[in-house]
CSV table of C-alpha atoms in Angstrom, one decimal:
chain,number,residue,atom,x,y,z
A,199,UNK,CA,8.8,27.1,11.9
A,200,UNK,CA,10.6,25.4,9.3
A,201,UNK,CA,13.8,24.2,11.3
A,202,UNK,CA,13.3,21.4,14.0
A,203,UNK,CA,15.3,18.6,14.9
A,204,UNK,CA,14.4,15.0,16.3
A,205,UNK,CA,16.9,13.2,18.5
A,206,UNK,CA,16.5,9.3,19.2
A,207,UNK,CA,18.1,6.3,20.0
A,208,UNK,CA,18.2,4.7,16.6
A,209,UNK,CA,17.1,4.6,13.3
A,210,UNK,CA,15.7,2.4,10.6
A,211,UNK,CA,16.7,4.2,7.2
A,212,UNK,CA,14.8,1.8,4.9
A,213,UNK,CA,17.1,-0.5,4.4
A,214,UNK,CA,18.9,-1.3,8.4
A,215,UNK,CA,18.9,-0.4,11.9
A,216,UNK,CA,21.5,2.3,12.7
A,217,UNK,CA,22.1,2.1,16.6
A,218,UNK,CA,23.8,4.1,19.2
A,219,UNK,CA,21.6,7.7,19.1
A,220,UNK,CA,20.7,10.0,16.0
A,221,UNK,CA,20.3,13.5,15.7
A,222,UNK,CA,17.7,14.0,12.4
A,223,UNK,CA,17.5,17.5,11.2
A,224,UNK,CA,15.1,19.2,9.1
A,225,UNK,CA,14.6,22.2,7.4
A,226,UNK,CA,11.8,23.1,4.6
A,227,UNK,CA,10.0,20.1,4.5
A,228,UNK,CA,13.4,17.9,3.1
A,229,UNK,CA,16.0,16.0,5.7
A,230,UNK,CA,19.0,18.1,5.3
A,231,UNK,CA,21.1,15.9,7.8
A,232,UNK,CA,21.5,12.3,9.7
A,233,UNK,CA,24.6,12.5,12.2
A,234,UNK,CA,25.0,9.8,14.6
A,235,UNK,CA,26.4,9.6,17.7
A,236,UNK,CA,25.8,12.7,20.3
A,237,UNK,CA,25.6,15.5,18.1
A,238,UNK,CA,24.4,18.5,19.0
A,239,UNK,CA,21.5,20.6,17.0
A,240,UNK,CA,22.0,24.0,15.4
A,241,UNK,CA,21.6,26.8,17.9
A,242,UNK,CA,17.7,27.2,18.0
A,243,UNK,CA,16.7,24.8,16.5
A,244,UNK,CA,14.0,22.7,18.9
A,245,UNK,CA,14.7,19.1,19.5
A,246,UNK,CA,12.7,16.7,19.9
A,247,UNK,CA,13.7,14.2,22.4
A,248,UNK,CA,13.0,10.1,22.4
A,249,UNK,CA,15.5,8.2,24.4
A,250,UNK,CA,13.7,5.2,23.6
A,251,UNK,CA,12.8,5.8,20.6
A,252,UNK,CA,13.4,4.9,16.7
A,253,UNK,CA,13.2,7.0,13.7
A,254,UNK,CA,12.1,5.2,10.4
A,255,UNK,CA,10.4,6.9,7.1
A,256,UNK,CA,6.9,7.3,6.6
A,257,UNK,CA,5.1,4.2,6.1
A,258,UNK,CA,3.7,3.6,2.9
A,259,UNK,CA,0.5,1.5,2.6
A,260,UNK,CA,0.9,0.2,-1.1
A,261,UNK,CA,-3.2,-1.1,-1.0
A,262,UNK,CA,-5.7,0.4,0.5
A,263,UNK,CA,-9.2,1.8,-0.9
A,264,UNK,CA,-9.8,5.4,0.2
A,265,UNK,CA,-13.8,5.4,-0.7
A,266,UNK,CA,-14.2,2.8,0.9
A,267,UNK,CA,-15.0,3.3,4.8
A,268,UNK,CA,-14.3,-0.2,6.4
A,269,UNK,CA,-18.0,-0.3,7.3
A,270,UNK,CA,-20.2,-3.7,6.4
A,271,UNK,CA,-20.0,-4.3,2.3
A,272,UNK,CA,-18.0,-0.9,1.9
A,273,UNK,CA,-17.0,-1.7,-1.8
A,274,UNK,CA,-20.7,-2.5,-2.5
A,275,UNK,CA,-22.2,0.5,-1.2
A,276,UNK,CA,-20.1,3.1,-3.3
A,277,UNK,CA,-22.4,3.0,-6.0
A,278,UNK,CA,-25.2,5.1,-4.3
A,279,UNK,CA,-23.0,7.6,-2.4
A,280,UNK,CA,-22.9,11.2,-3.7
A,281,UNK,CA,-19.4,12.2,-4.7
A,282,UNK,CA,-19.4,15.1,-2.0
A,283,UNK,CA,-20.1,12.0,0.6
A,284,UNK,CA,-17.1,10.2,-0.7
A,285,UNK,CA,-14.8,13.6,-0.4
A,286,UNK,CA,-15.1,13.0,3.4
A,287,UNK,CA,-14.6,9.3,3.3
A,288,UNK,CA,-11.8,9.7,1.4
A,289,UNK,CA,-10.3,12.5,3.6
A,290,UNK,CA,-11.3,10.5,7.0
A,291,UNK,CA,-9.7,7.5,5.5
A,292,UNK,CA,-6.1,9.6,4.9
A,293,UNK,CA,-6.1,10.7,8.7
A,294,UNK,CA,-7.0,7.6,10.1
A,295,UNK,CA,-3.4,6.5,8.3
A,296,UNK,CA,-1.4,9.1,9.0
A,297,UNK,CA,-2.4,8.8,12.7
A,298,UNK,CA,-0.7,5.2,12.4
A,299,UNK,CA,2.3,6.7,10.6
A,300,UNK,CA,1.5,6.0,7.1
A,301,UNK,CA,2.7,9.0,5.5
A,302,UNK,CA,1.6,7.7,1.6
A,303,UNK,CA,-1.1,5.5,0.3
A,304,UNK,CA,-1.5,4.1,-3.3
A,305,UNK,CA,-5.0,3.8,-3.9
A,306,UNK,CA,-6.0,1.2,-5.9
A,307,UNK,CA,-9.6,1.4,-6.7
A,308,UNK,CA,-12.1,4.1,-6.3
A,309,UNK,CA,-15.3,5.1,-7.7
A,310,UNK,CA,-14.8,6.4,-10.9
A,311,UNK,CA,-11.5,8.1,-10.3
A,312,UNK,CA,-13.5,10.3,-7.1
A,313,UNK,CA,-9.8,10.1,-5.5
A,314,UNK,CA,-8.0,11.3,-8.4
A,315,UNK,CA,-11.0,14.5,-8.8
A,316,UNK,CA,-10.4,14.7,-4.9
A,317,UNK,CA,-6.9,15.0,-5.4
A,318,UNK,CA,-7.0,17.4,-8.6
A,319,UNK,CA,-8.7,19.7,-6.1
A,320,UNK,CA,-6.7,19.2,-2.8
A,321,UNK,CA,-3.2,20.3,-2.2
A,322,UNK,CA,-2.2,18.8,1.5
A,323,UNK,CA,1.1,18.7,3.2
A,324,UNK,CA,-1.0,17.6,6.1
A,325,UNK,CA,-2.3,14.7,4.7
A,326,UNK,CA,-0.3,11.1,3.4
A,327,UNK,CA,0.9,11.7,-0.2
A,328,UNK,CA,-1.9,10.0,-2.6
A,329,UNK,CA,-0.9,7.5,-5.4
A,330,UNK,CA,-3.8,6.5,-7.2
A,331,UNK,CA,-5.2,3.8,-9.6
A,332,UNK,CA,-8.8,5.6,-10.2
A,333,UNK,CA,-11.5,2.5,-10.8
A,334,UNK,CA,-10.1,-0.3,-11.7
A,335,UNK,CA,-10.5,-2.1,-15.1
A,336,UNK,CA,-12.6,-5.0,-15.1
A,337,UNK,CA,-14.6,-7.1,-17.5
A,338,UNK,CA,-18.3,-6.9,-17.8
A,339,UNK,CA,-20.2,-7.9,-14.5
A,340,UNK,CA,-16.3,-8.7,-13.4
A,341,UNK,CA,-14.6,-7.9,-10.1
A,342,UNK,CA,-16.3,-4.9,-8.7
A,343,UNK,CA,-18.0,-3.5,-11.7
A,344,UNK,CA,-19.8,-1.1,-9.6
A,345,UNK,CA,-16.6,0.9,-9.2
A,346,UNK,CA,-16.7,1.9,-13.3
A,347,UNK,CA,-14.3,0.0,-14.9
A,348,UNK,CA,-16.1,-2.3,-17.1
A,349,UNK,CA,-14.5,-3.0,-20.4
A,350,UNK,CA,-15.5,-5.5,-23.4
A,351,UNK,CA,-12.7,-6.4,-25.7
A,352,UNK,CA,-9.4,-4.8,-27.0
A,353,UNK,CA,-10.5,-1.2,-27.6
A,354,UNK,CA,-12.4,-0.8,-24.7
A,355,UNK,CA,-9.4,-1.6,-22.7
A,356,UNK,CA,-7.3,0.7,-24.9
A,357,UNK,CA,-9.7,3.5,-24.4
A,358,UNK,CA,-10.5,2.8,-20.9
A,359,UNK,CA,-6.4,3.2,-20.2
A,360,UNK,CA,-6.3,6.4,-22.0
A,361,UNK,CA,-8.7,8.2,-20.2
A,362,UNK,CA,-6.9,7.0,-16.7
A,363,UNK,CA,-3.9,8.4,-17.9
A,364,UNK,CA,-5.7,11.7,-19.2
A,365,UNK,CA,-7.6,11.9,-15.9
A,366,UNK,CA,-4.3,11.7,-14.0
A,367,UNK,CA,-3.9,8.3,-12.7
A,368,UNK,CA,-0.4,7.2,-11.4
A,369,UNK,CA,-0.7,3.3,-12.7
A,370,UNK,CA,-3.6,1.1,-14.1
A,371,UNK,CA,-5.2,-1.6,-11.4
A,372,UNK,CA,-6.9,-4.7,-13.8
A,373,UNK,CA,-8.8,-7.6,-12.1
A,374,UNK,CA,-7.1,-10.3,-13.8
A,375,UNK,CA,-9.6,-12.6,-11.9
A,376,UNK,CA,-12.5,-12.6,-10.0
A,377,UNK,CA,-12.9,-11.6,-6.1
A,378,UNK,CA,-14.3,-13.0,-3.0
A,379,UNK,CA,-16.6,-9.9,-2.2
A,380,UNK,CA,-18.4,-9.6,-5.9
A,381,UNK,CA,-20.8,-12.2,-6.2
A,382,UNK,CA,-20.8,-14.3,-9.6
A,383,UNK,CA,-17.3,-13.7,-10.1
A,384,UNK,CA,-14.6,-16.7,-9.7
A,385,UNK,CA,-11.6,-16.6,-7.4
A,386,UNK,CA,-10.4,-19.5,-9.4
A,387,UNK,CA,-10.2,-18.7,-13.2
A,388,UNK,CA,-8.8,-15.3,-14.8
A,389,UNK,CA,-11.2,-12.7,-16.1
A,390,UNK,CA,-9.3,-11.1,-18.9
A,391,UNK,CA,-7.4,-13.3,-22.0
A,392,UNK,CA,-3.9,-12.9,-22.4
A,393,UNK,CA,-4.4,-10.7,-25.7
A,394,UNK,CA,-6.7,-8.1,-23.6
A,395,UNK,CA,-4.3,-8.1,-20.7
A,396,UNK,CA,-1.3,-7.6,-23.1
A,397,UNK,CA,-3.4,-4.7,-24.4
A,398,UNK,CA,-3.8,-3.2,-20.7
A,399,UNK,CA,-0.2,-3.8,-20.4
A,400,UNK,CA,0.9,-1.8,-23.7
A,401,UNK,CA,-1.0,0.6,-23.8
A,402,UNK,CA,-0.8,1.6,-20.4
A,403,UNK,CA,3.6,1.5,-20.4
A,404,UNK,CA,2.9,3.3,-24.2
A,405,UNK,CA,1.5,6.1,-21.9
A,406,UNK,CA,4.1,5.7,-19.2
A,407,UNK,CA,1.7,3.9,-16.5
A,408,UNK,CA,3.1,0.8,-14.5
A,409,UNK,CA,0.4,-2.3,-14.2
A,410,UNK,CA,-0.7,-4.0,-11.3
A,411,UNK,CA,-3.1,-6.5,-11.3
A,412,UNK,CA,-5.9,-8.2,-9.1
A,413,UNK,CA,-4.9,-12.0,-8.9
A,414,UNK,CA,-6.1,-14.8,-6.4
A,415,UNK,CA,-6.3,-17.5,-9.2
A,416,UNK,CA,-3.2,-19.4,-9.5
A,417,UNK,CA,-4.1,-19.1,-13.4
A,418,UNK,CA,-4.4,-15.7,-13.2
A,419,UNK,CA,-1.0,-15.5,-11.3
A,420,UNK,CA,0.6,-17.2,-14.0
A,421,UNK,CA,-0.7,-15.1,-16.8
A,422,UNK,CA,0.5,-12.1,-15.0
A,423,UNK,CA,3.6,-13.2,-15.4
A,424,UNK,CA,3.3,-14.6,-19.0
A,425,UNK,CA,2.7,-10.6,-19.8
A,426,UNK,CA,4.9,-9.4,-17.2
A,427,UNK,CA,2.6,-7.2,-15.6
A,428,UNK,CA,4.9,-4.9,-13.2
A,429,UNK,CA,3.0,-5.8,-9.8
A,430,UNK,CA,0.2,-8.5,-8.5
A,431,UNK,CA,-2.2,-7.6,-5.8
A,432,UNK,CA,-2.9,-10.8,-3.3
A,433,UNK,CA,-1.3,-13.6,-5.2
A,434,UNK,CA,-2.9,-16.1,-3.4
A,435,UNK,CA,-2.6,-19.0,-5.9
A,436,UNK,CA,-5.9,-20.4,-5.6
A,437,UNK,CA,-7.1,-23.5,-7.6
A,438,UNK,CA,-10.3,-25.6,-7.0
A,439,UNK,CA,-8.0,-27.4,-4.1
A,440,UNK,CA,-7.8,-24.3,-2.8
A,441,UNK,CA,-4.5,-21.6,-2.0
A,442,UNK,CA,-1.5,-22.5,-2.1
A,443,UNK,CA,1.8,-20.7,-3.9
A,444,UNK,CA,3.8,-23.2,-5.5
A,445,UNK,CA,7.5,-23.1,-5.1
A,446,UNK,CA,8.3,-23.3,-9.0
A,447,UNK,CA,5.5,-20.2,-9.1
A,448,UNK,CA,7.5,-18.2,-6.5
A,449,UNK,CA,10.5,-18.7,-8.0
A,450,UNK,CA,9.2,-17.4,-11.4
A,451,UNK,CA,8.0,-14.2,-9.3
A,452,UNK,CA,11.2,-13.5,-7.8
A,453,UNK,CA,13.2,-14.1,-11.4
A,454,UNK,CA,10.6,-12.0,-12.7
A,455,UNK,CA,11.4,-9.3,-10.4
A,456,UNK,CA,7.2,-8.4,-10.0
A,457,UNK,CA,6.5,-6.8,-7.0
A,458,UNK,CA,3.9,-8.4,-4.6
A,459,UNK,CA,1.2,-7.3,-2.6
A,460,UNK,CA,0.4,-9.8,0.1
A,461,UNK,CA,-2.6,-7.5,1.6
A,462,UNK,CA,-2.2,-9.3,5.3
A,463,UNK,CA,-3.0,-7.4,8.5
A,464,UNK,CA,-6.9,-7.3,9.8
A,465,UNK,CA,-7.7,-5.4,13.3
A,466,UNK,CA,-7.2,-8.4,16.0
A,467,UNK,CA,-10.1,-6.6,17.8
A,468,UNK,CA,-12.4,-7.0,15.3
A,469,UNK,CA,-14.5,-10.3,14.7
A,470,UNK,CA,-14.9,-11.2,11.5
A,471,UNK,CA,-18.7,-11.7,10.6
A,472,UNK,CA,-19.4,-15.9,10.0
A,473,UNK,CA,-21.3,-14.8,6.4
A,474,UNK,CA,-17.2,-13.3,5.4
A,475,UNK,CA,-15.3,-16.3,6.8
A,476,UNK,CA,-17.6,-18.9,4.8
A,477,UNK,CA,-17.3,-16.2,1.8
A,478,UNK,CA,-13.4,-16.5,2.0
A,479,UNK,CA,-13.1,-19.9,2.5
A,480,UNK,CA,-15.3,-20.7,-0.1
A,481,UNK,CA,-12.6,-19.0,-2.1
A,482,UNK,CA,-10.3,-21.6,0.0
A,483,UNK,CA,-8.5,-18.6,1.3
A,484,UNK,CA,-7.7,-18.6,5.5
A,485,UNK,CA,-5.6,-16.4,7.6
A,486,UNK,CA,-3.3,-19.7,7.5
A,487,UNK,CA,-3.1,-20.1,3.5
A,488,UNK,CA,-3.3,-16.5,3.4
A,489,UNK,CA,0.3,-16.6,6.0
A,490,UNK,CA,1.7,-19.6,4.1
A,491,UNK,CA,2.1,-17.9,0.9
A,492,UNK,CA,3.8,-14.8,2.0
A,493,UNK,CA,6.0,-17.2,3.9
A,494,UNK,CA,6.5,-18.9,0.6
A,495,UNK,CA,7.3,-16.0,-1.6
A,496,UNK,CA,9.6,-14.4,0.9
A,497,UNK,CA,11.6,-17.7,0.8
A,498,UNK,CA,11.5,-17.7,-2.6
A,499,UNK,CA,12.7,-14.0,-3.0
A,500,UNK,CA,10.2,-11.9,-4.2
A,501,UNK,CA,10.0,-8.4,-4.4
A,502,UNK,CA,7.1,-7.8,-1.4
A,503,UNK,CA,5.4,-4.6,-0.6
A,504,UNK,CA,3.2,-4.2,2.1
A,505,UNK,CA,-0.3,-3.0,1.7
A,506,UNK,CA,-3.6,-3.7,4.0
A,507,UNK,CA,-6.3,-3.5,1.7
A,508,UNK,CA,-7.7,-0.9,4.0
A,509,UNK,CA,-11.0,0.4,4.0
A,510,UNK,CA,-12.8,-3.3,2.5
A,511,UNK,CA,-14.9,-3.8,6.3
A,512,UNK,CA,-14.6,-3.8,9.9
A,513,UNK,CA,-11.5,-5.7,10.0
A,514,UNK,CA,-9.5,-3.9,7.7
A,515,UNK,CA,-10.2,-0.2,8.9
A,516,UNK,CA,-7.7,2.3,7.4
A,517,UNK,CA,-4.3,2.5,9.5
A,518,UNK,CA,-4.1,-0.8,9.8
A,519,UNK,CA,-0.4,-1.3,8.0
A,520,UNK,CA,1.3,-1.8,11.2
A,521,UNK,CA,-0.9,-4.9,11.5
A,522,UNK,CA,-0.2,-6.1,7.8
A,523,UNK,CA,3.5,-5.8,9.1
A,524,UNK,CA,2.9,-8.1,12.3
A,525,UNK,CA,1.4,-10.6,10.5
A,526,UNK,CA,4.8,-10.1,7.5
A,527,UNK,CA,7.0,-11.1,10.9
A,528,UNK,CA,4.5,-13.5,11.9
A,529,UNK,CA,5.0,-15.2,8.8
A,530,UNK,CA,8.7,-15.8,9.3
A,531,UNK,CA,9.8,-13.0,7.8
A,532,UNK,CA,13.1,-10.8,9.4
A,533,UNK,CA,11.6,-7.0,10.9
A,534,UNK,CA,13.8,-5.4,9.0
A,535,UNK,CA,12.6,-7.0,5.8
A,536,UNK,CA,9.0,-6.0,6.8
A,537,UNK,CA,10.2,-2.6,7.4
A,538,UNK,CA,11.6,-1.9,4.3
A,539,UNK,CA,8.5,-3.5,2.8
A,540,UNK,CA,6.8,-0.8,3.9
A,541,UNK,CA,9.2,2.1,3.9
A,542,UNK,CA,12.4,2.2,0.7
A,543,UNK,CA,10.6,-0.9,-1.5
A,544,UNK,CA,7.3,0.7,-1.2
A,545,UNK,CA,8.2,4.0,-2.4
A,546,UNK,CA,10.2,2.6,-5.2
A,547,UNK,CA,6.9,0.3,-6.1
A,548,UNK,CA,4.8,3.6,-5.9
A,549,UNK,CA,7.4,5.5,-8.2
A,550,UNK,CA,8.4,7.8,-5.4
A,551,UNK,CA,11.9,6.2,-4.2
A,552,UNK,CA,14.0,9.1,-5.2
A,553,UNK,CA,12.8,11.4,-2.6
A,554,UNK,CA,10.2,9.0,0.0
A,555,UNK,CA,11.2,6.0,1.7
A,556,UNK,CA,14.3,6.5,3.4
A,557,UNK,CA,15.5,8.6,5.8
A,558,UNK,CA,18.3,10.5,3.9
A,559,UNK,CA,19.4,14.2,3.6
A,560,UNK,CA,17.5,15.5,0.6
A,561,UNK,CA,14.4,13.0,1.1
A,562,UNK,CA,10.9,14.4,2.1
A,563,UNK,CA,10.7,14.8,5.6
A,564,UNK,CA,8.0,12.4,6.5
A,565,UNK,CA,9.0,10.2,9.2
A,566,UNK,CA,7.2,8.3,12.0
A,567,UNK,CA,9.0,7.7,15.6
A,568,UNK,CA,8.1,5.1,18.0
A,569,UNK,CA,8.7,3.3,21.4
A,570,UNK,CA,11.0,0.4,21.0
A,571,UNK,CA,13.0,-0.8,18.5
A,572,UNK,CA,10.1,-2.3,15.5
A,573,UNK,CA,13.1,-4.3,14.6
A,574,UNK,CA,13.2,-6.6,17.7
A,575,UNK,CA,10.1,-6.1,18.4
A,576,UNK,CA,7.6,-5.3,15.5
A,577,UNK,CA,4.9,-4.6,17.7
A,578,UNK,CA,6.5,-1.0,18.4
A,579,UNK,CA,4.5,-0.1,15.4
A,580,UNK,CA,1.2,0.2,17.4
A,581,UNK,CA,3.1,2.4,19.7
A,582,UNK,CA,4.0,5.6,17.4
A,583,UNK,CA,5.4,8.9,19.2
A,584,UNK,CA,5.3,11.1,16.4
A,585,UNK,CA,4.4,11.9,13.1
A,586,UNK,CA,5.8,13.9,10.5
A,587,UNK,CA,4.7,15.0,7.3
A,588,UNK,CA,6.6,17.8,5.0
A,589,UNK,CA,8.7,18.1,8.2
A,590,UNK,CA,5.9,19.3,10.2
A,591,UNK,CA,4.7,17.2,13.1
A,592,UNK,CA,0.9,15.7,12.3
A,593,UNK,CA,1.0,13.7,15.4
């Protein structure tokens, strides 16, 4: 059945709430119309009725790491796992989303582009739609080296970018400085030069590939936007004082246009193991400094995406965005800001705002329904009715 039709009693569209009852109708896989009010379905077409209930788009996680399978040291155990072992991570991982509504990932780090093979050989409508990075480029020893990316000097990193864009990949992923979870590296300093991230940069936009990079050190933050990478994963703004986003920094960001990945949202069920917590703050990073600066770059303007960093351990299991979008509201920021975060900003960011994103006739009929209204009560979130994708239900 191609047809079908979804009645409820509001809708987010990406942007606002529209109130007062909508009758969504699809056809093909693609919205064909949004009529308000109490209109009434084409004869035979089945409705689907929510009284309650809100329509939004798909969700879009902009971070998450599809190999990785939110187990103790996922990242670090990639290295010994057969590629056919990682096929079923990876297509766990995707289902575990779209269960929570997330209806397109960007993937931004694998091992050695296994989710860009995966993809190559799977076509799904019944899976979220995959953006993908492939292993991200790293210095020698750098920021999860064991994903493949390793790169010494200027032609490396000009090679390395060419082969991502040969093997397919949507964007480049660089860890412009070191991470909490690879040991030896420094969450405080860049890894890359501004001449070898410049090179990253060029070649990659050369080849028609946006850059996003990996970048807790304030220094690092800063360099990013010297270049003028196009996005910055965490942007935590550390320093040997610890984290902390300055207000001139986050003004520079928002001027700058960047988009930013925050990567909040951890399972509130889950414990976090004492060996992590004295790992991250270490790293002087804390759920509080961690709040504070999306806080302060919302304040400031910036262009924020939402993304969970799914898939890195037990607290940040894959479908976990509607968490990273509690914590967004939790940090002072409006629902409907969050929303669209996660919904029209995010499929712009991923290069797919022309047909995901919004609920609009001729968009991609991938949607998620829930109980409530997520935009006086984010929360709803954990509450979804139904799922969507290519206009078939999933959930």
């Amino acid at each position: 059945m191609t047809t079908r039709a979804i009645r409820v009693a509001r809708m987010f569209d990406g942007e606002r709430l529209v109130d007062g009852g909508v009758l969504v109708l699809l056809d093909g896989g693609r919205i064909v119309d949004v009529q308000r009010g109490r209109a009434e379905a084409p004869e035979g077409w089945p409705v689907r009725e929510e009284p309650d209930g809100t329509v939004l788009p798909g969700l879009v996680d902009a971070h998450v790491h599809l190999c990785a399978d939110a187990g103790p040291d996922a990242l670090g155990r990639l290295a010994e796992r057969p590629e056919t072992d990682l096929d079923a991570v990876v297509e766990a991982s995707l289902r575990a989303h779209l269960a929570a509504g997330v209806t397109t990932v960007r993937d931004l780090g694998d091992r050695r582009g296994a989710v860009l093979r995966w993809r190559a050989r799977e076509v799904r409508d019944d899976l979220p739609t995959v953006v993908a990075s492939g292993a991200p480029v790293t210095t020698v020893g750098g920021h999860c080296w064991s994903m493949g990316g390793e790169v010494s000097g200027v032609d490396a990193i000009h090679e390395a970018v060419r082969l991502k864009a040969a093997a397919g990949a949507d964007l480049v992923k660089v860890m412009a400085s070191g991470g909490v979870f690879t040991p030896g590296t420094g969450t405080t300093r860049p890894q890359f030069t501004d001449q070898e991230l410049t090179a990253a940069l060029t070649r990659a936009h050369d080849l028609g590939l946006p850059v996003t990079v990996h970048a807790h050190a304030l220094n690092a933050v800063e360099q990013a936007l010297r270049v003028g990478v196009d996005g910055i994963e965490h942007c935590t703004c550390v320093t040997a004082a610890g984290a902390h986003v300055p207000d001139e920094v986050a003004g520079r960001l928002a001027e700058s246009g960047v988009a930013v990945c925050a990567t909040l949202g951890t399972d509130p069920a889950v414990v976090t193991p004492p060996e992590v917590v004295a790992m991250a703050a270490r790293a002087g990073l804390s759920e509080a400094t961690l709040r504070d600066g999306a806080a302060t770059l919302h304040r400031a303007g910036v262009r924020l995406v939402a993304g969970s960093d799914a898939g890195l351990g037990p607290a940040k299991p894959h479908g976990i965005l509607p968490e990273t979008l509690v914590e967004y509201v939790a940090c002072g920021i409006p629902a409907t800001a969050a929303l669209a975060a996660a919904t029209s900003v995010g499929a712009e960011v991923c290069g797919l705002g022309r047909r995901k994103g919004r609920v609009r006739p001729g968009f991609e009929a991938d949607l998620l329904v829930v109980d409530g209204d997520p935009t006086s009560d984010i929360s709803a979130l954990r509450r979804p009715l139904a799922v969507y994708r290519a206009g078939n239900p999933v959930r």
